[in-house]
């Protein structure tokens, strides 16, 4: 724009310069027309210049307006940009807050997840422990079932054992006592043997000890002797030394050679004697030392022997105490067995009594009532025993039962043997009335009264208590005394003492 303007201005200047030159040179020609032309040219220059300026001005004006408008637009854009920036800032803040919140939520979620995982692990562990517990419970159940089965088996065994024991007890007779006492005697013999062995060992040990102490005193004496010998040797040495010194001083002191020579010989002899004595003493000392060594070894030998004896004695003592304990245990067992045997015996006795009593009651009910009302004993004694035999078997059984019931015990005066008692009782027991009378006797006869067996069998409790009975005057009279101490059906029911009086 400006360069255009400047070129236009330069062109106008060139025209003006031409015009000036033309004015100054053109005088002769028609002045008026030439001036007019020049004025016209100038006028044209001026107008074109004005147009040029005016165009330029309008162009500048439009340019300025354009610039202003663009400025406004720029300002508007700026404000818009500001607004949008503020908006962005707000959004940024909101986004930050949202992000923070998100982060917090994420952390919380993570924590929750780890918690859930921990919970799951705990659950798994719980499940595992439950499974193991279940297995344990199952094994415990099976163990319990097995134990119960075992217990049942054991119970059966015990019951069988009980039954067996009862059978054994039933089969146990008086021989048991004999066997037990024999066993006991054997044990006692065994224990006594061990005691005797122990005592002999103790005695041996005592004598060994005595020998050891004797040897020790001997050794002490030998030691004293050795010490004395040593002392003697020392003394001899010192004497020798003294005599040597004396000899020397004498040699120095005496001036007479002859006398000195004699003295010298004498001293030499003495010295030789002392040397030989010393030698013998040394030998004796060596002998004593060897003797002492021998004694020492002997003493240690004896001590070890004593130790061996001590240990043997201890062993025997232990064995003896063990035997004693075993014997005590056996005694206890015997006592228990005895108790069981006693109780079983009592049961057997009671059963036998009950059986006999039942039998007699049944027999009585069989008899006619009116006859029983009169005098049963008289009736029975009048009858022949064979009439009452319902059958051989029952008669024998009754007799056997009665004989089993009877427990005769021989008086200590030895006048009556078991054979005598069996003969006498067997003879009378065949009659049922005699048996009844004897049963009455067992039940209620006082236990401090001797009665004749035949009298009792015949008369029952009416039998007279006389020492030589009128029935057996001069002859043997087997008398009995009740042991049942006046009780009806006691432990000693059926037991009675037997004695033969003549
Ligand atoms: Zn029988
Ligand atoms: Zn008599």
PDB file of N, CA, C and O and ligand atoms in Angstrom, residues 352 355 396-397 399-404, ligand 1:
ATOM      1  N   UNK A 352     -29.889-129.433 101.718  1.00  0.00           N
ATOM      2  CA  UNK A 352     -30.176-130.804 102.167  1.00  0.00           C
ATOM      3  C   UNK A 352     -31.237-130.813 103.249  1.00  0.00           C
ATOM      4  O   UNK A 352     -32.174-131.627 103.223  1.00  0.00           O
ATOM      5  N   UNK A 355     -34.535-130.147 101.786  1.00  0.00           N
ATOM      6  CA  UNK A 355     -35.011-131.317 101.061  1.00  0.00           C
ATOM      7  C   UNK A 355     -35.591-132.347 102.022  1.00  0.00           C
ATOM      8  O   UNK A 355     -36.706-132.865 101.820  1.00  0.00           O
ATOM      9  N   UNK A 396     -33.733-146.098  99.153  1.00  0.00           N
ATOM     10  CA  UNK A 396     -32.275-145.938  99.165  1.00  0.00           C
ATOM     11  C   UNK A 396     -31.912-144.464  99.139  1.00  0.00           C
ATOM     12  O   UNK A 396     -30.995-144.012  99.832  1.00  0.00           O
ATOM     13  N   UNK A 397     -32.655-143.692  98.339  1.00  0.00           N
ATOM     14  CA  UNK A 397     -32.373-142.266  98.258  1.00  0.00           C
ATOM     15  C   UNK A 397     -32.576-141.593  99.600  1.00  0.00           C
ATOM     16  O   UNK A 397     -31.751-140.790 100.045  1.00  0.00           O
ATOM     17  N   UNK A 399     -32.440-142.964 102.531  1.00  0.00           N
ATOM     18  CA  UNK A 399     -31.378-143.404 103.447  1.00  0.00           C
ATOM     19  C   UNK A 399     -30.083-142.642 103.153  1.00  0.00           C
ATOM     20  O   UNK A 399     -29.418-142.124 104.051  1.00  0.00           O
ATOM     21  N   UNK A 400     -29.751-142.557 101.848  1.00  0.00           N
ATOM     22  CA  UNK A 400     -28.524-141.860 101.445  1.00  0.00           C
ATOM     23  C   UNK A 400     -28.566-140.398 101.870  1.00  0.00           C
ATOM     24  O   UNK A 400     -27.583-139.870 102.389  1.00  0.00           O
ATOM     25  N   UNK A 401     -29.720-139.757 101.634  1.00  0.00           N
ATOM     26  CA  UNK A 401     -29.838-138.349 102.010  1.00  0.00           C
ATOM     27  C   UNK A 401     -29.599-138.167 103.497  1.00  0.00           C
ATOM     28  O   UNK A 401     -28.907-137.247 103.939  1.00  0.00           O
ATOM     29  N   UNK A 402     -30.173-139.073 104.272  1.00  0.00           N
ATOM     30  CA  UNK A 402     -30.020-138.961 105.735  1.00  0.00           C
ATOM     31  C   UNK A 402     -28.555-139.135 106.113  1.00  0.00           C
ATOM     32  O   UNK A 402     -28.009-138.356 106.901  1.00  0.00           O
ATOM     33  N   UNK A 403     -27.895-140.137 105.515  1.00  0.00           N
ATOM     34  CA  UNK A 403     -26.484-140.385 105.857  1.00  0.00           C
ATOM     35  C   UNK A 403     -25.601-139.200 105.445  1.00  0.00           C
ATOM     36  O   UNK A 403     -24.649-138.856 106.129  1.00  0.00           O
ATOM     37  N   UNK A 404     -25.945-138.559 104.291  1.00  0.00           N
ATOM     38  CA  UNK A 404     -25.217-137.359 103.879  1.00  0.00           C
ATOM     39  C   UNK A 404     -25.388-136.252 104.889  1.00  0.00           C
ATOM     40  O   UNK A 404     -24.468-135.472 105.135  1.00  0.00           O
TER      41      UNK A 404
HETATM   42 ZN1  LIG B   1     -27.200-138.604  98.266  1.00  0.00          ZN
END
